[in-house]
GROMACS .gro file of C-alpha atoms in nm:
model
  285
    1UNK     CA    1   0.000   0.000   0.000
    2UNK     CA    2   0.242   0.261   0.042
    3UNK     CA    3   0.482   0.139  -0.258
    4UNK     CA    4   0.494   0.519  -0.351
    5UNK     CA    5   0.654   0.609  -0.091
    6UNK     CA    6   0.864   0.297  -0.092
    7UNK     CA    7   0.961   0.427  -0.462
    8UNK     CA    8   1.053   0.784  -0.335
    9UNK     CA    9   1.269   0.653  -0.073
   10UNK     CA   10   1.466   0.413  -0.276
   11UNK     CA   11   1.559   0.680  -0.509
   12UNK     CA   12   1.652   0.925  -0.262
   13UNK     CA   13   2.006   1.046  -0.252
   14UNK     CA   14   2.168   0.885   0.063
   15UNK     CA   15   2.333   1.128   0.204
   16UNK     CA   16   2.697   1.039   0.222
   17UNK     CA   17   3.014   1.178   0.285
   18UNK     CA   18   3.292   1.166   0.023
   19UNK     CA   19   3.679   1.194   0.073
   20UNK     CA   20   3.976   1.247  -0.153
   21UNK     CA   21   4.047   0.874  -0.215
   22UNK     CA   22   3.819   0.775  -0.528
   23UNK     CA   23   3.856   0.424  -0.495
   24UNK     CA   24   3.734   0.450  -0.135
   25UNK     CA   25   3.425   0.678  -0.254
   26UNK     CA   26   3.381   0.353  -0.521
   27UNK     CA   27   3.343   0.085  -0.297
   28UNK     CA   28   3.147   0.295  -0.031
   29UNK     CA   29   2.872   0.417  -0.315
   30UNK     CA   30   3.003   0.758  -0.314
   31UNK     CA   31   3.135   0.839   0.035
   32UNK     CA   32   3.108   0.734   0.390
   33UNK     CA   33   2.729   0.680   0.503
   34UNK     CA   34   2.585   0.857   0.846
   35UNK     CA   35   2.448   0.633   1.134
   36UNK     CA   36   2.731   0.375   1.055
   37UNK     CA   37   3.050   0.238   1.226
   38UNK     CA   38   3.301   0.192   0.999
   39UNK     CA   39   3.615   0.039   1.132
   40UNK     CA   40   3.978  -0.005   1.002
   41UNK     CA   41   4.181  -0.307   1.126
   42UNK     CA   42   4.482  -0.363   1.126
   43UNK     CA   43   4.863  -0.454   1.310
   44UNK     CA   44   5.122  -0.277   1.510
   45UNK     CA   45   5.229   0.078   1.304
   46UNK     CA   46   5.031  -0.061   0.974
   47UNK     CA   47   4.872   0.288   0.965
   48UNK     CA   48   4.518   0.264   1.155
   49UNK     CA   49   4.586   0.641   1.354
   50UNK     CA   50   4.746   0.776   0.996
   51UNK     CA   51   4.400   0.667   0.799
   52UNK     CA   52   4.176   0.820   1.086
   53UNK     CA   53   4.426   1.149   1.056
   54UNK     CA   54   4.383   1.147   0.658
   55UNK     CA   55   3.997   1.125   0.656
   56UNK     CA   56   3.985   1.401   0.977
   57UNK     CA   57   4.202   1.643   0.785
   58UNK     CA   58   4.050   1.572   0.428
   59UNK     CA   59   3.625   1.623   0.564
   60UNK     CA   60   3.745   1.933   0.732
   61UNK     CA   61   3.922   2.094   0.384
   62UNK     CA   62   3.588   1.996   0.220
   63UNK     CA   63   3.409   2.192   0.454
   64UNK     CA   64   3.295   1.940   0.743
   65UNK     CA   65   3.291   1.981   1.138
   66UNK     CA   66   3.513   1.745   1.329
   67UNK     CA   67   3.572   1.570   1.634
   68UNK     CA   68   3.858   1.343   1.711
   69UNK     CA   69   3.871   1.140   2.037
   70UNK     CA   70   4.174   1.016   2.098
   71UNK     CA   71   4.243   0.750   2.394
   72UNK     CA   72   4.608   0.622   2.242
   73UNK     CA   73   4.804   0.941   2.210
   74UNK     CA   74   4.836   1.244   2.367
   75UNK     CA   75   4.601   1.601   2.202
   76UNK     CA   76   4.980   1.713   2.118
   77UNK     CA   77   5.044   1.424   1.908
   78UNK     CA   78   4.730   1.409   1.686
   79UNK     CA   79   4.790   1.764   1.664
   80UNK     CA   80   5.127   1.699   1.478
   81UNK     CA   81   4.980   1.440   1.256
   82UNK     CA   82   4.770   1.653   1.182
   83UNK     CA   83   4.971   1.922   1.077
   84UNK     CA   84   5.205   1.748   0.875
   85UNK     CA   85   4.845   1.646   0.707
   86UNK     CA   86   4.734   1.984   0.626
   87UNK     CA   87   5.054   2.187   0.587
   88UNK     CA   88   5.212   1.905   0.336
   89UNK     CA   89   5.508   1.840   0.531
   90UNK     CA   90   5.748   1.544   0.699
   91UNK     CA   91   5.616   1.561   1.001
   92UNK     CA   92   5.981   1.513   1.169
   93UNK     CA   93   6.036   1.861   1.004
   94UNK     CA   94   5.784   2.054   1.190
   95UNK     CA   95   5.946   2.124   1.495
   96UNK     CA   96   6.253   2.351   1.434
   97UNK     CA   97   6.036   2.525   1.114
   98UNK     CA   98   6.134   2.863   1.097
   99UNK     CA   99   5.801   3.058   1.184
  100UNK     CA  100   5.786   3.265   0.893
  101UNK     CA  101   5.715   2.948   0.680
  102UNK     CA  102   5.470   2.832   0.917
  103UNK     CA  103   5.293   3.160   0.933
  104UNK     CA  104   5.298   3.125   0.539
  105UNK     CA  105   5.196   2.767   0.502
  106UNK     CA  106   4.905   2.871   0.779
  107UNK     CA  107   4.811   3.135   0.593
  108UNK     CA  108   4.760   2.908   0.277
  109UNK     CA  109   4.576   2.638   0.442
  110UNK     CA  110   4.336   2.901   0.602
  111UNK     CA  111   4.209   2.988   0.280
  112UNK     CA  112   4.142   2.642   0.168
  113UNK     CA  113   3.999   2.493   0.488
  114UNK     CA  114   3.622   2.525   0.529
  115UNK     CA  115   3.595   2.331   0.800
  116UNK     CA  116   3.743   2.253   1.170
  117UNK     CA  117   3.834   1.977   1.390
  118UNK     CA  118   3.811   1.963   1.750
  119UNK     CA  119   4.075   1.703   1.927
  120UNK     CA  120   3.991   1.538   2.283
  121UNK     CA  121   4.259   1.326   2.477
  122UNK     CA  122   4.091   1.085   2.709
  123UNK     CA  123   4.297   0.853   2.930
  124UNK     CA  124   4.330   0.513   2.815
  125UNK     CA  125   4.037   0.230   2.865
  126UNK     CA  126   3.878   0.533   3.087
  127UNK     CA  127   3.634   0.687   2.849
  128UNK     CA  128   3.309   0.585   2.674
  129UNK     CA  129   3.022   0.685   2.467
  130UNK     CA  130   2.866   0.869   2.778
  131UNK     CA  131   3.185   1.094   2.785
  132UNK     CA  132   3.228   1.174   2.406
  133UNK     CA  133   2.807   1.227   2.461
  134UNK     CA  134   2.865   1.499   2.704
  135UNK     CA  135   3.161   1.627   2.563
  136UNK     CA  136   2.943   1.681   2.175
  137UNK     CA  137   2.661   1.853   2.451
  138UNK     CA  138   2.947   2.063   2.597
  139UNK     CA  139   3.057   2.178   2.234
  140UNK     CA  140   2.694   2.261   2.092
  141UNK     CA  141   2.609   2.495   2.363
  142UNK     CA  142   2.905   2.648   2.424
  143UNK     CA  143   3.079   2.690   2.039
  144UNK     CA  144   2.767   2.579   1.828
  145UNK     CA  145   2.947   2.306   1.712
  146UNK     CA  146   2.795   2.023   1.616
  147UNK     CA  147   3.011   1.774   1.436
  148UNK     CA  148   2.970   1.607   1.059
  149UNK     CA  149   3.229   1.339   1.140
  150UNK     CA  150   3.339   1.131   1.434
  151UNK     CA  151   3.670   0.978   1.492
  152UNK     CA  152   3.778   0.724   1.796
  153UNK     CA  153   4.095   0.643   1.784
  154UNK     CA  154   4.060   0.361   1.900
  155UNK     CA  155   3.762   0.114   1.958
  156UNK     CA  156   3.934  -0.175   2.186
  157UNK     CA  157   4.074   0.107   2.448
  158UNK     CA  158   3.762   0.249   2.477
  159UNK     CA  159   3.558   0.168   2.825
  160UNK     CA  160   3.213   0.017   2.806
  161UNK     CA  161   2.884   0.182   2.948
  162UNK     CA  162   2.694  -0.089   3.066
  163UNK     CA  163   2.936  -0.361   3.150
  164UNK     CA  164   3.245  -0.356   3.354
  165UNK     CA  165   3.533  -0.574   3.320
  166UNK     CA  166   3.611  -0.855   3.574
  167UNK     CA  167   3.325  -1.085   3.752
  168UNK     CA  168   3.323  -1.357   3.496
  169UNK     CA  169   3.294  -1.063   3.163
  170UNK     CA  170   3.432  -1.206   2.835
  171UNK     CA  171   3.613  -0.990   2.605
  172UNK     CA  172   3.367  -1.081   2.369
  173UNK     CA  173   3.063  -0.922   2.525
  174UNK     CA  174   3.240  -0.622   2.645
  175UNK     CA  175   3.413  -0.510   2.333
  176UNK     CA  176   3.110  -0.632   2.104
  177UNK     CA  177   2.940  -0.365   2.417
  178UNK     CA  178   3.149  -0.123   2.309
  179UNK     CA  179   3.096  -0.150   1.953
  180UNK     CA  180   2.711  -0.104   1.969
  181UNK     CA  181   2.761   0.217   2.205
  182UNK     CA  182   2.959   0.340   1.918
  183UNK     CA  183   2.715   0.271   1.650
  184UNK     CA  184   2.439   0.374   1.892
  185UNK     CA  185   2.654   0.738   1.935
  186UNK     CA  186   2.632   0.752   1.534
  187UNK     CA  187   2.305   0.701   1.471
  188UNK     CA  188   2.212   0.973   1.801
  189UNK     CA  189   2.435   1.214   1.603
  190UNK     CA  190   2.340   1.129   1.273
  191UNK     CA  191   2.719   1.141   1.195
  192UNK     CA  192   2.952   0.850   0.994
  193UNK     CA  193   3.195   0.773   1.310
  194UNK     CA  194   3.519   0.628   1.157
  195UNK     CA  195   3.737   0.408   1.415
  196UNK     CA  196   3.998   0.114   1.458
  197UNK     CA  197   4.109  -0.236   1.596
  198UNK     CA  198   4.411  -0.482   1.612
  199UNK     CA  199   4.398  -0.789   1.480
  200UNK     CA  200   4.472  -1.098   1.614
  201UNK     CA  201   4.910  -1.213   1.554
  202UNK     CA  202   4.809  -1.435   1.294
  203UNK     CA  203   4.626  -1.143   1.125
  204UNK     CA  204   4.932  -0.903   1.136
  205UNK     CA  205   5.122  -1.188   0.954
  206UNK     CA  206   4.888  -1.245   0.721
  207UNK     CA  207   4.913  -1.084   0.400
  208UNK     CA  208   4.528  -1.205   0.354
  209UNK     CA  209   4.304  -1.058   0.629
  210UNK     CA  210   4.000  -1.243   0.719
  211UNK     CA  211   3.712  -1.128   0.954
  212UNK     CA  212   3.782  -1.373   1.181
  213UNK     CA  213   4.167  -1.245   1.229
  214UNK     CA  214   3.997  -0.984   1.445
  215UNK     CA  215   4.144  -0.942   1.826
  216UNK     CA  216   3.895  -1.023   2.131
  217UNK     CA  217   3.570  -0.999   1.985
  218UNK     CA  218   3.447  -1.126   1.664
  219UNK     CA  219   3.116  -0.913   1.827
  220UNK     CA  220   3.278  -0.598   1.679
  221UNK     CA  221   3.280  -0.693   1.272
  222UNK     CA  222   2.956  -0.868   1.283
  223UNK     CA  223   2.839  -0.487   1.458
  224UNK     CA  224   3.048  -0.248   1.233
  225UNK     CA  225   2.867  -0.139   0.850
  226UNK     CA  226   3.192  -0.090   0.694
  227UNK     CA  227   3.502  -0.301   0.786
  228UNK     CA  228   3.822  -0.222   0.622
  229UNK     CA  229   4.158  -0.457   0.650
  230UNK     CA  230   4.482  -0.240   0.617
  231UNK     CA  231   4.788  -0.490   0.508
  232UNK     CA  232   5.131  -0.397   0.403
  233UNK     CA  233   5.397  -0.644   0.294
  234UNK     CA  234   5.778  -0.564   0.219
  235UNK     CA  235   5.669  -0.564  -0.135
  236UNK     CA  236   5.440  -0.303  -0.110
  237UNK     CA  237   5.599  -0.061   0.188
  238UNK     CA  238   5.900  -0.028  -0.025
  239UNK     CA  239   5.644   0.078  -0.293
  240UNK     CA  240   5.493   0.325  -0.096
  241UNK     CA  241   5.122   0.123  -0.105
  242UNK     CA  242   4.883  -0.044   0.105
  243UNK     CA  243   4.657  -0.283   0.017
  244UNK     CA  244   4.267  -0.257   0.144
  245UNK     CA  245   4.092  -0.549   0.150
  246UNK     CA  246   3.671  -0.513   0.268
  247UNK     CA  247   3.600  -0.752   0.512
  248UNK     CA  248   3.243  -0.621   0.519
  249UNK     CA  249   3.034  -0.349   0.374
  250UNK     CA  250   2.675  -0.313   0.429
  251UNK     CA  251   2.616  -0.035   0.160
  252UNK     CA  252   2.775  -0.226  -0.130
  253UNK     CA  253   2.892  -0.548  -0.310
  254UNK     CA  254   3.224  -0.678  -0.147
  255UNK     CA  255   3.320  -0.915  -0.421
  256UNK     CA  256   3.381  -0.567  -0.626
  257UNK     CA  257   3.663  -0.447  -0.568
  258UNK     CA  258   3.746  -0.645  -0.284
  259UNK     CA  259   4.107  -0.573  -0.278
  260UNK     CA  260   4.290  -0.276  -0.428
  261UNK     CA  261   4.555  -0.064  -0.374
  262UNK     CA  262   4.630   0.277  -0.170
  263UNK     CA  263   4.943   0.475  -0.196
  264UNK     CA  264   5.059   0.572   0.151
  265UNK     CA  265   5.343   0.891   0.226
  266UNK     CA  266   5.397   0.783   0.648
  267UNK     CA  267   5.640   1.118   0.695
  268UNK     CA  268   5.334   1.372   0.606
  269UNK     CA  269   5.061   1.154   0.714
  270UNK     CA  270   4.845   1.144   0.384
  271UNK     CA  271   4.694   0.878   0.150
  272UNK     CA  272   4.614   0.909  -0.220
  273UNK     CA  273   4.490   0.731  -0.535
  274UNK     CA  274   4.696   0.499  -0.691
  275UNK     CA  275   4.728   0.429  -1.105
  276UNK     CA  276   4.732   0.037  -1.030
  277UNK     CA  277   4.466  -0.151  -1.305
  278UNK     CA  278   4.326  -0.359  -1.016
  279UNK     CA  279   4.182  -0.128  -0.849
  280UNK     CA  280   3.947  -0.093  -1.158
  281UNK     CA  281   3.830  -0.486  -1.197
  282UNK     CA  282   3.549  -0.602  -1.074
  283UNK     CA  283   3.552  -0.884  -0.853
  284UNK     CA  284   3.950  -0.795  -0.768
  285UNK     CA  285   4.101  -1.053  -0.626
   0.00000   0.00000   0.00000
């Protein structure tokens, strides 16, 4: 009976956020969707904080409000990452910069940035979604900001709400916990919120990520929308790539573009499209 309406909504433009990586807007149907959890997974120094710092800087050049919660390193340390992100440079270079070049290089990037991002340092394991809650609250009254885009950098270090570690709690409850808060904090906001995980040791060996190479809680894929794997072999640091594999994506076809290829420049923080023919194939393998 109400197949009008039905028609209307399926042809709706979904309102999605896009970034700077094309072959990311390609397999996420033109950008990042809001009310999701999207995760990125990952070893030791694979470049899970660097992805999170690329998509933070690139929605707030394109105009978008955000906020970065960071329970890993220290407001000082994003910062820098940061930086190096938006001002183009090695990022070991930015202390000791003579201040006339980084009054110049701030000058540039202020008339190119539209938007802004707000970082919060919480201690580790110590914070949760009824923190980053009050904090958004905090921001909307007092600097009517309201953010487009959430980061958490990252998911396992995050506290849960309603359970508390110890008495008999599994690590799969509490972290699967976690990850619903998360997506529950999304959906309240009506905001994509972008965040992270380590994989399991065979996982950060593997140069074939599976779902099920995820660390303490297989709860947390089955909950995220989006789940990227991050890998990088010798082969393809030494080539300046890494290669994305979706483990899961509820807004598209996985076996499309399953794999593919991302270039990756560590010193200034920053991703960027690659001229590889695979990440063009469907169904690449």
């Amino acid at each position: 009976e109400d197949h009008s309406a039905r028609y209307d909504i399926i042809n709706a433009d979904i309102p999605r956020i896009p970034c700077d990586i094309d072959i990311l807007n390609k397999v996420m149907n033109g950008g990042v969707a809001r009310k999701t959890l999207n995760l990125l997974g990952g070893g030791v120094n694979i470049g899970k904080s660097l992805s999170l710092c690329h998509l933070a800087c690139d929605y707030a050049l394109s105009g978008y409000k955000v906020v970065y919660f960071s329970l890993e390193m220290s407001e000082t340390e994003i910062a820098k990452r940061l930086d190096a992100n938006l001002l183009d440079v090695d990022i070991n270079t930015l202390r000791g910069m003579a201040r006339p070049e980084w009054d110049t290089r701030i000058a540039r990037l202020q008339k190119r940035a539209k938007g802004n991002i707000i970082i919060k340092e919480y201690p580790t394991a110590a914070a949760n979604v009824t923190h980053f809650r009050n904090l958004m609250e905090e921001l909307k009254i007092k600097k009517k900001f309201v953010p487009d885009v959430i980061f958490v950098d990252y998911l396992n270090i995050c506290s849960c709400a309603r359970f508390k570690l110890g008495n008999g709690m599994n690590s799969y409850t509490y972290v699967k916990g976690i990850a619903e808060e998360l997506r529950g904090l999304a959906k309240q906001f009506n905001v994509p919120l972008w965040t992270a995980t380590q994989v399991n040791r065979e996982g950060a060996k593997s140069s074939d990520m599976e779902m099920t190479d995820t660390s303490e809680s297989f709860g947390l894929p089955q909950t995220a929308d989006l789940f990227f794997a991050l890998i990088e072999t010798e082969e393809l640091a030494e080539a300046g790539n890494l290669m994305v594999k979706q483990l899961k994506n509820r807004g598209n076809d996985t076996t499309k573009n399953r794999k593919f290829l991302i270039g990756v420049n560590k010193s200034k923080m920053k991703f960027f499209d690659v001229d590889n023919p695979n990440n063009n194939l469907v169904g690449a393998k």
